[in-house]
């Protein structure tokens, strides 16, 4: 698979590394320093290349958006139309501009900023260091990567990618259902917490039933 990364910082950089380990090709984009972007691509190996956000979109089947919240509009402007690849939004609403209104999830808000996109949200609940450290765990110790989105087929592709990258995919539901996986870290949310499959499925059951989620697990 061809994977584009818009924003090759900590989260985007780890996603790129894990996708490459899984045998995918990666295009890195959106950097203030093109030379550093080229250097990173060279460091990551022959299956990584540097390009513009528009090139990442045009050349990829899946595009991972991993920029700071306040840079989303700029990144989307450089990317152009997103009605081709599947989008994985890793962003969290830590910023000063364009915040979701009350009653709307950040995923709903961002999906509306990407008209025509096959939108999903994932890779946003855990730090890049923890994601890098735990990629490749096996069996019951695999760490959950939550997914939300309104396109079931897109979520299926993303689930397969997440599994290949060394994590346990867990589908939380649609963009309206994913408040519990969004910032900030707080009681009654999974953001910032480690989950494994059995406990993650209990969260999914609670969200679907409209109940508070179970207490945060400890491993």
Coordinates of N, CA and C in Angstrom, one line a residue:
X1 N 0.8 -1.2 0.0 CA 0.0 0.0 0.0 C 0.9 1.3 0.0
X2 N 0.4 2.3 -0.6 CA 1.1 3.6 -0.6 C 0.4 4.5 0.5
X3 N 1.3 5.0 1.4 CA 0.8 5.8 2.5 C 1.4 7.2 2.5
X4 N 0.6 8.2 2.5 CA 1.1 9.5 2.6 C 1.0 10.1 4.0
X5 N 2.0 10.8 4.4 CA 2.0 11.4 5.8 C 2.1 12.9 5.6
X6 N 1.1 13.6 6.0 CA 1.2 15.1 6.0 C 1.5 15.5 7.5
X7 N 2.7 15.9 7.7 CA 3.1 16.3 9.0 C 4.0 15.2 9.7
X8 N 5.3 15.1 9.2 CA 6.1 14.0 9.7 C 6.8 14.3 11.0
X9 N 6.1 14.8 12.0 CA 6.6 15.0 13.3 C 6.6 13.8 14.2
X10 N 6.3 13.9 15.4 CA 6.4 12.7 16.3 C 5.3 11.7 16.0
X11 N 4.1 12.0 15.9 CA 3.0 11.0 15.6 C 3.2 10.6 14.2
X12 N 3.3 11.6 13.3 CA 3.4 11.2 11.8 C 4.6 10.4 11.5
X13 N 5.7 10.8 12.2 CA 7.0 10.1 12.0 C 6.9 8.7 12.5
X14 N 6.3 8.4 13.6 CA 6.1 7.0 14.1 C 5.2 6.3 13.1
X15 N 4.1 6.9 12.7 CA 3.3 6.2 11.8 C 4.0 5.8 10.5
X16 N 4.9 6.7 10.0 CA 5.7 6.4 8.8 C 6.6 5.2 9.1
X17 N 7.3 5.2 10.2 CA 8.2 4.1 10.5 C 7.5 2.8 10.6
X18 N 6.3 2.8 11.3 CA 5.6 1.5 11.5 C 5.0 1.0 10.1
X19 N 4.6 2.0 9.3 CA 4.1 1.6 8.0 C 5.2 1.0 7.1
X20 N 6.3 1.6 7.2 CA 7.5 1.1 6.4 C 7.9 -0.3 6.9
X21 N 7.9 -0.5 8.2 CA 8.2 -1.8 8.8 C 7.2 -2.9 8.3
X22 N 6.0 -2.5 8.1 CA 4.9 -3.4 7.6 C 5.0 -3.6 6.1
X23 N 5.9 -3.0 5.4 CA 6.1 -3.2 4.0 C 5.5 -2.3 3.1
X24 N 4.9 -1.1 3.6 CA 4.3 -0.2 2.8 C 5.3 0.9 2.3
X25 N 4.9 1.6 1.2 CA 5.6 2.8 0.7 C 5.1 4.0 1.4
X26 N 6.0 5.0 1.7 CA 5.5 6.2 2.4 C 6.0 7.4 1.7
X27 N 5.2 8.4 1.6 CA 5.5 9.7 1.1 C 5.4 10.7 2.3
X28 N 6.5 11.4 2.6 CA 6.5 12.4 3.7 C 6.3 13.8 3.2
X29 N 5.5 14.6 3.9 CA 5.2 15.9 3.3 C 4.9 16.9 4.5
X30 N 4.9 18.2 4.1 CA 4.5 19.3 5.0 C 5.6 19.6 6.0
X31 N 6.6 20.3 5.6 CA 7.7 20.6 6.5 C 8.1 22.0 6.1
X32 N 8.5 22.8 7.1 CA 9.1 24.1 6.9 C 10.5 24.0 6.3
X33 N 11.1 22.9 6.4 CA 12.5 22.7 6.0 C 12.6 21.5 5.0
X34 N 12.5 21.8 3.7 CA 12.5 20.7 2.7 C 13.7 19.8 2.8
X35 N 14.9 20.4 3.2 CA 16.1 19.6 3.3 C 16.0 18.6 4.4
X36 N 15.4 19.0 5.5 CA 15.2 18.0 6.6 C 14.2 17.0 6.2
X37 N 13.2 17.3 5.5 CA 12.3 16.3 5.0 C 12.9 15.3 4.1
X38 N 13.8 15.7 3.2 CA 14.5 14.8 2.4 C 15.5 14.0 3.2
X39 N 16.1 14.6 4.2 CA 17.0 13.8 5.1 C 16.3 12.7 5.8
X40 N 15.1 13.0 6.3 CA 14.3 12.0 7.0 C 13.9 10.9 6.1
X41 N 13.5 11.2 4.9 CA 13.1 10.2 4.0 C 14.3 9.3 3.7
X42 N 15.5 9.9 3.5 CA 16.7 9.1 3.3 C 17.0 8.2 4.5
X43 N 16.8 8.7 5.7 CA 17.1 8.0 6.9 C 16.1 6.8 7.0
X44 N 14.9 6.9 6.6 CA 13.9 5.9 6.7 C 14.1 4.8 5.7
X45 N 14.8 5.0 4.6 CA 15.1 4.0 3.7 C 14.5 4.1 2.3
X46 N 14.7 3.2 1.4 CA 14.4 3.3 0.0 C 12.9 3.4 -0.3
X47 N 12.1 2.9 0.6 CA 10.6 2.9 0.4 C 10.0 4.2 0.9
X48 N 10.8 5.2 1.4 CA 10.3 6.5 1.8 C 10.7 7.5 0.9
X49 N 9.9 8.5 0.6 CA 10.3 9.6 -0.2 C 9.6 10.9 0.3
X50 N 10.2 12.0 0.0 CA 9.7 13.3 0.4 C 8.9 13.9 -0.8
X51 N 7.9 14.7 -0.4 CA 7.1 15.4 -1.5 C 6.2 16.5 -0.8
X52 N 5.4 17.1 -1.6 CA 4.4 18.1 -1.1 C 3.2 17.4 -0.6
X53 N 2.4 18.1 0.2 CA 1.1 17.4 0.6 C 0.2 17.0 -0.6
X54 N 0.2 17.8 -1.7 CA -0.6 17.4 -2.9 C 0.0 16.1 -3.5
X55 N 1.3 16.0 -3.5 CA 1.9 14.8 -4.1 C 1.6 13.6 -3.2
X56 N 1.6 13.8 -1.8 CA 1.3 12.7 -0.9 C -0.1 12.2 -1.1
X57 N -1.0 13.2 -1.4 CA -2.4 12.8 -1.6 C -2.6 12.1 -2.9
X58 N -2.0 12.6 -4.0 CA -2.1 12.1 -5.3 C -1.5 10.7 -5.5
X59 N -0.5 10.4 -4.7 CA 0.3 9.1 -4.8 C -0.1 8.1 -3.8
X60 N -1.1 8.3 -3.0 CA -1.3 7.4 -1.8 C -2.7 6.9 -1.8
X61 N -2.9 5.7 -1.2 CA -4.2 5.1 -1.0 C -4.7 5.5 0.4
X62 N -3.8 5.8 1.3 CA -4.2 6.2 2.7 C -3.3 7.5 3.0
X63 N -3.9 8.5 3.5 CA -3.2 9.7 3.9 C -3.4 10.0 5.4
X64 N -2.3 10.1 6.1 CA -2.3 10.3 7.5 C -2.0 11.8 7.8
X65 N -3.0 12.5 8.4 CA -2.8 13.9 8.7 C -2.4 14.0 10.2
X66 N -1.2 14.5 10.4 CA -0.6 14.5 11.7 C 0.1 15.9 11.9
X67 N -0.7 17.0 11.8 CA -0.1 18.3 12.0 C -0.7 18.9 13.3
X68 N -0.1 20.0 13.8 CA -0.8 20.6 14.9 C -2.2 21.2 14.6
X69 N -3.0 21.2 15.5 CA -4.4 21.7 15.3 C -4.5 23.0 14.5
X70 N -3.7 24.0 14.9 CA -3.8 25.3 14.2 C -3.2 25.3 12.8
X71 N -2.5 24.2 12.4 CA -2.0 24.1 11.1 C -2.8 23.3 10.1
X72 N -4.0 22.8 10.6 CA -4.8 21.9 9.8 C -5.2 22.7 8.5
X73 N -5.7 23.9 8.6 CA -6.2 24.6 7.4 C -5.1 24.8 6.4
X74 N -3.9 25.1 6.9 CA -2.8 25.3 5.9 C -2.5 24.0 5.3
X75 N -2.4 22.9 6.0 CA -2.1 21.6 5.5 C -3.1 21.2 4.4
X76 N -4.4 21.4 4.8 CA -5.5 21.0 3.8 C -5.4 21.9 2.6
X77 N -5.1 23.1 2.7 CA -4.9 24.0 1.5 C -3.8 23.5 0.6
X78 N -2.7 23.0 1.2 CA -1.6 22.5 0.4 C -1.9 21.1 -0.2
X79 N -2.8 20.4 0.5 CA -3.1 19.0 0.0 C -4.0 19.0 -1.1
X80 N -4.9 20.0 -1.2 CA -5.9 19.9 -2.3 C -7.0 19.0 -2.0
X81 N -7.9 18.6 -3.0 CA -9.0 17.8 -2.7 C -8.6 16.4 -2.1
X82 N -9.4 15.9 -1.2 CA -9.1 14.7 -0.5 C -10.2 13.6 -0.9
X83 N -10.7 13.7 -2.0 CA -11.8 12.8 -2.4 C -11.3 11.5 -3.0
X84 N -10.0 11.3 -3.0 CA -9.4 10.0 -3.5 C -9.0 9.1 -2.4
X85 N -8.0 9.3 -1.6 CA -7.5 8.4 -0.6 C -8.4 8.4 0.6
X86 N -8.2 7.3 1.4 CA -8.7 7.3 2.8 C -7.9 8.2 3.6
X87 N -8.5 9.0 4.5 CA -7.8 9.9 5.4 C -7.8 9.3 6.8
X88 N -6.7 9.4 7.5 CA -6.6 9.1 8.9 C -6.2 10.4 9.6
X89 N -7.1 10.9 10.4 CA -6.9 12.2 11.1 C -6.3 11.8 12.5
X90 N -5.1 12.3 12.8 CA -4.5 12.0 14.2 C -4.6 13.2 15.1
X91 N -5.2 14.3 14.7 CA -5.1 15.5 15.4 C -5.9 15.6 16.6
X92 N -5.6 16.5 17.6 CA -6.3 16.7 18.8 C -6.5 18.2 18.9
X93 N -7.6 18.6 19.5 CA -8.0 20.0 19.5 C -7.3 20.8 20.5
X94 N -6.0 20.8 20.5 CA -5.2 21.7 21.3 C -4.7 22.9 20.4
X95 N -5.4 24.0 20.5 CA -5.1 25.1 19.6 C -5.9 26.4 19.9
X96 N -5.8 27.3 19.1 CA -6.4 28.6 19.3 C -7.5 28.9 18.3
X97 N -7.5 28.2 17.2 CA -8.4 28.6 16.1 C -9.3 27.4 15.7
X98 N -10.4 27.8 15.1 CA -11.3 26.8 14.5 C -11.7 25.6 15.4
X99 N -12.2 25.9 16.5 CA -12.5 24.8 17.5 C -13.9 24.3 17.2
X100 N -14.2 23.0 17.5 CA -15.5 22.5 17.4 C -16.5 23.2 18.3
X101 N -17.7 23.5 17.8 CA -18.8 24.0 18.6 C -19.2 23.0 19.7
X102 N -19.9 23.5 20.7 CA -20.4 22.6 21.7 C -21.4 21.6 21.1
X103 N -21.3 20.3 21.5 CA -22.1 19.3 21.0 C -21.6 18.6 19.7
X104 N -20.5 19.0 19.2 CA -19.9 18.4 18.0 C -18.5 17.8 18.4
X105 N -18.3 16.6 18.0 CA -17.0 16.0 18.2 C -15.9 16.7 17.3
X106 N -14.7 16.6 17.7 CA -13.6 17.1 16.8 C -13.6 16.3 15.5
X107 N -13.9 15.0 15.5 CA -13.9 14.2 14.3 C -15.0 14.7 13.4
X108 N -16.2 15.0 13.9 CA -17.3 15.6 13.0 C -16.8 16.9 12.4
X109 N -16.2 17.7 13.3 CA -15.7 19.0 12.8 C -14.7 18.9 11.7
X110 N -13.7 18.0 11.9 CA -12.7 17.9 10.9 C -13.2 17.2 9.7
X111 N -14.1 16.2 9.8 CA -14.6 15.6 8.6 C -15.3 16.6 7.7
X112 N -16.0 17.6 8.3 CA -16.7 18.6 7.6 C -15.7 19.5 6.9
X113 N -14.4 19.6 7.4 CA -13.4 20.4 6.8 C -12.8 19.7 5.6
X114 N -13.1 18.5 5.4 CA -12.5 17.6 4.3 C -13.6 17.1 3.4
X115 N -14.4 17.9 2.7 CA -15.5 17.4 2.0 C -15.1 16.4 0.9
X116 N -15.8 15.3 0.9 CA -15.6 14.2 0.0 C -14.6 13.2 0.5
X117 N -13.9 13.5 1.6 CA -12.9 12.6 2.1 C -13.5 11.3 2.7
X118 N -12.8 10.2 2.5 CA -13.2 9.0 3.2 C -12.5 9.0 4.6
X119 N -13.2 9.7 5.5 CA -12.5 10.2 6.8 C -12.6 9.1 7.8
X120 N -11.4 9.0 8.5 CA -11.4 8.2 9.8 C -10.5 9.0 10.8
X121 N -10.6 8.6 12.0 CA -9.8 9.2 13.0 C -9.1 8.1 13.8
X122 N -7.8 8.2 14.1 CA -7.1 7.2 14.8 C -5.7 7.7 15.2
X123 N -4.9 7.0 16.0 CA -3.6 7.3 16.4 C -3.5 8.6 17.2
X124 N -4.6 9.0 17.8 CA -4.6 10.3 18.5 C -4.6 10.2 20.0
X125 N -4.8 9.0 20.6 CA -5.0 8.9 22.0 C -3.7 8.7 22.8
X126 N -2.7 8.2 22.2 CA -1.4 7.9 22.9 C -0.3 8.7 22.4
X127 N 0.7 8.9 23.3 CA 1.9 9.7 22.9 C 2.7 8.9 21.8
X128 N 3.4 9.7 21.0 CA 4.3 9.1 20.0 C 5.3 8.1 20.6
X129 N 5.8 8.5 21.8 CA 6.8 7.6 22.4 C 6.2 6.3 22.8
X130 N 5.0 6.3 23.4 CA 4.4 5.1 23.8 C 4.0 4.3 22.6
X131 N 3.5 4.9 21.5 CA 3.2 4.2 20.3 C 4.4 3.5 19.7
X132 N 5.5 4.2 19.7 CA 6.8 3.6 19.2 C 7.2 2.4 20.0
X133 N 7.1 2.6 21.3 CA 7.6 1.6 22.3 C 6.8 0.3 22.2
X134 N 5.5 0.4 22.0 CA 4.6 -0.7 22.1 C 4.2 -1.3 20.7
X135 N 4.6 -0.7 19.6 CA 4.3 -1.3 18.3 C 4.9 -2.7 18.2
X136 N 4.2 -3.7 17.8 CA 4.7 -5.0 17.6 C 4.5 -5.9 18.8
X137 N 3.8 -5.5 19.9 CA 3.4 -6.4 20.9 C 2.5 -7.5 20.3
X138 N 2.5 -8.6 20.9 CA 1.7 -9.7 20.4 C 0.6 -10.1 21.4
X139 N -0.3 -10.9 20.9 CA -1.3 -11.5 21.7 C -2.2 -10.5 22.5
X140 N -2.5 -10.9 23.7 CA -3.3 -10.1 24.6 C -2.7 -8.7 25.0
X141 N -1.4 -8.6 24.8 CA -0.7 -7.4 25.2 C -0.7 -6.3 24.1
X142 N -1.3 -6.6 23.0 CA -1.3 -5.6 21.9 C -2.1 -4.4 22.4
X143 N -1.6 -3.2 22.1 CA -2.2 -1.9 22.5 C -3.3 -1.5 21.5
X144 N -4.4 -1.1 22.0 CA -5.5 -0.7 21.1 C -5.2 0.7 20.5
X145 N -5.5 0.7 19.2 CA -5.6 2.0 18.5 C -7.1 2.1 18.1
X146 N -7.7 3.1 18.6 CA -9.1 3.4 18.4 C -9.3 3.9 17.0
X147 N -10.5 3.6 16.4 CA -10.9 4.2 15.1 C -12.3 4.6 15.2
X148 N -12.6 5.8 14.6 CA -13.9 6.2 14.4 C -14.1 6.7 13.0
X149 N -15.3 6.7 12.4 CA -15.5 7.1 11.1 C -16.9 6.6 10.6
X150 N -17.4 7.3 9.6 CA -18.7 6.9 9.0 C -18.6 6.1 7.8
X151 N -17.5 5.7 7.3 CA -17.3 4.9 6.1 C -16.8 3.5 6.6
X152 N -17.6 2.5 6.6 CA -17.2 1.2 7.1 C -16.1 0.6 6.3
X153 N -16.1 0.8 5.0 CA -15.1 0.2 4.1 C -13.7 0.9 4.4
X154 N -13.7 2.2 4.6 CA -12.5 2.9 4.9 C -12.0 2.4 6.3
X155 N -12.8 2.3 7.2 CA -12.4 1.8 8.5 C -11.8 0.4 8.5
X156 N -12.3 -0.4 7.6 CA -11.7 -1.8 7.4 C -10.3 -1.7 6.9
X157 N -10.1 -0.8 5.9 CA -8.7 -0.7 5.4 C -7.8 -0.1 6.5
X158 N -8.3 0.8 7.2 CA -7.4 1.4 8.3 C -7.2 0.4 9.4
X159 N -8.2 -0.4 9.7 CA -8.0 -1.5 10.7 C -6.9 -2.5 10.2
X160 N -6.9 -2.8 9.0 CA -5.8 -3.7 8.5 C -4.4 -3.1 8.6
X161 N -4.4 -1.8 8.3 CA -3.1 -1.0 8.4 C -2.6 -1.0 9.8
X162 N -3.5 -0.7 10.7 CA -3.2 -0.6 12.1 C -2.6 -2.0 12.6
X163 N -3.3 -3.0 12.2 CA -2.8 -4.4 12.6 C -1.5 -4.7 12.1
X164 N -1.3 -4.3 10.8 CA 0.1 -4.5 10.2 C 1.1 -3.7 10.9
X165 N 0.8 -2.6 11.4 CA 1.7 -1.7 12.0 C 2.0 -2.1 13.5
X166 N 1.4 -3.1 14.0 CA 1.7 -3.7 15.3 C 0.8 -3.3 16.4
X167 N -0.4 -2.9 16.1 CA -1.4 -2.5 17.1 C -2.7 -3.3 17.0
X168 N -3.6 -3.2 17.9 CA -4.9 -3.8 17.9 C -6.0 -2.8 17.5
X169 N -6.5 -2.9 16.3 CA -7.6 -1.9 15.9 C -8.9 -2.2 16.7
X170 N -9.5 -1.1 17.1 CA -10.8 -1.2 17.8 C -11.7 -0.1 17.2
X171 N -12.8 -0.5 16.6 CA -13.7 0.4 16.0 C -14.7 0.9 17.0
X172 N -14.7 2.2 17.3 CA -15.5 2.8 18.3 C -16.9 3.2 17.8
X173 N -17.0 3.4 16.4 CA -18.2 3.8 15.8 C -18.1 4.9 14.9
X174 N -19.1 5.7 14.7 CA -19.1 6.8 13.8 C -18.4 8.1 14.4
X175 N -18.3 9.1 13.6 CA -17.7 10.4 14.1 C -18.5 11.0 15.2
X176 N -19.8 10.7 15.3 CA -20.5 11.3 16.4 C -20.3 10.5 17.7
X177 N -19.7 9.3 17.6 CA -19.6 8.5 18.8 C -18.2 8.5 19.5
X178 N -17.3 9.4 19.0 CA -15.9 9.3 19.4 C -15.5 10.3 20.4
X179 N -16.4 10.9 21.1 CA -16.0 11.9 22.1 C -15.0 11.3 23.1
X180 N -15.3 10.0 23.5 CA -14.5 9.4 24.6 C -13.0 9.2 24.1
X181 N -12.7 9.3 22.8 CA -11.3 9.1 22.4 C -10.7 10.4 22.1
X182 N -11.3 11.5 22.4 CA -10.8 12.8 22.0 C -10.3 13.5 23.3
X183 N -9.3 14.5 23.0 CA -8.8 15.3 24.1 C -9.9 16.1 24.8
X184 N -9.6 16.4 26.1 CA -8.4 16.2 26.9 C -8.5 14.9 27.7
X185 N -7.4 14.5 28.3 CA -7.4 13.4 29.3 C -8.3 13.7 30.4
X186 N -9.3 12.8 30.8 CA -10.3 13.1 31.8 C -10.9 11.8 32.2
X187 N -11.6 11.8 33.4 CA -12.4 10.6 33.8 C -13.5 10.4 32.7
X188 N -13.7 9.1 32.5 CA -14.8 8.8 31.5 C -14.4 8.8 30.1
X189 N -13.1 8.9 29.8 CA -12.6 8.9 28.4 C -11.4 8.0 28.3
X190 N -11.1 7.6 27.1 CA -10.0 6.7 26.8 C -8.7 7.5 26.4
X191 N -8.9 8.7 26.1 CA -7.8 9.6 25.7 C -6.7 9.6 26.7
X192 N -5.4 9.3 26.2 CA -4.3 9.3 27.1 C -4.1 8.0 27.9
X193 N -4.9 7.0 27.7 CA -4.8 5.8 28.5 C -4.5 4.6 27.6
X194 N -3.8 3.6 28.2 CA -3.5 2.4 27.5 C -4.7 1.4 27.6
X195 N -5.1 0.8 26.5 CA -6.2 -0.2 26.5 C -5.7 -1.4 25.7
X196 N -6.2 -2.5 26.1 CA -6.0 -3.8 25.4 C -7.4 -4.3 25.0
X197 N -7.4 -5.3 24.2 CA -8.7 -5.7 23.5 C -9.9 -5.9 24.4
X198 N -9.7 -6.7 25.4 CA -10.9 -7.1 26.2 C -11.5 -5.8 26.9
X199 N -10.7 -5.0 27.4 CA -11.2 -3.7 28.0 C -11.7 -2.7 27.0
X200 N -11.0 -2.7 25.8 CA -11.5 -1.8 24.8 C -12.9 -2.2 24.3
X201 N -13.1 -3.5 24.2 CA -14.5 -4.0 23.7 C -15.5 -3.6 24.7
X202 N -15.2 -3.6 26.0 CA -16.2 -3.2 27.0 C -16.5 -1.7 26.9
X203 N -15.5 -0.9 26.5 CA -15.8 0.5 26.2 C -16.7 0.7 25.0
X204 N -16.5 -0.1 23.9 CA -17.3 -0.1 22.7 C -18.7 -0.4 23.1
X205 N -18.9 -1.4 23.9 CA -20.3 -1.8 24.3 C -21.0 -0.7 25.1
X206 N -20.2 -0.1 26.0 CA -20.8 1.0 26.8 C -21.2 2.2 25.9
X207 N -20.3 2.6 24.9 CA -20.6 3.7 24.1 C -21.9 3.4 23.2
X208 N -22.0 2.2 22.7 CA -23.1 1.8 21.9 C -24.4 1.8 22.7
X209 N -24.3 1.5 24.0 CA -25.5 1.4 24.8 C -25.8 2.7 25.5
X210 N -24.9 3.7 25.3 CA -25.2 5.0 25.9 C -24.9 5.1 27.3
X211 N -24.0 4.1 27.8 CA -23.7 4.1 29.2 C -22.3 4.7 29.4
X212 N -22.0 5.2 30.7 CA -20.6 5.6 31.0 C -19.7 4.4 30.7
X213 N -18.5 4.7 30.3 CA -17.5 3.6 30.1 C -17.0 3.1 31.4
X214 N -16.5 1.9 31.4 CA -15.9 1.3 32.6 C -14.7 2.1 33.1
X215 N -14.3 1.9 34.4 CA -13.1 2.5 34.9 C -11.9 2.2 34.0
X216 N -11.0 3.1 34.0 CA -9.7 2.9 33.3 C -9.0 1.7 33.8
X217 N -8.6 0.8 32.9 CA -7.8 -0.4 33.3 C -6.4 0.0 33.7
X218 N -5.8 -1.0 34.5 CA -4.4 -0.8 34.9 C -3.7 -2.1 34.5
X219 N -2.5 -2.0 33.9 CA -1.8 -3.2 33.4 C -0.5 -3.3 34.1

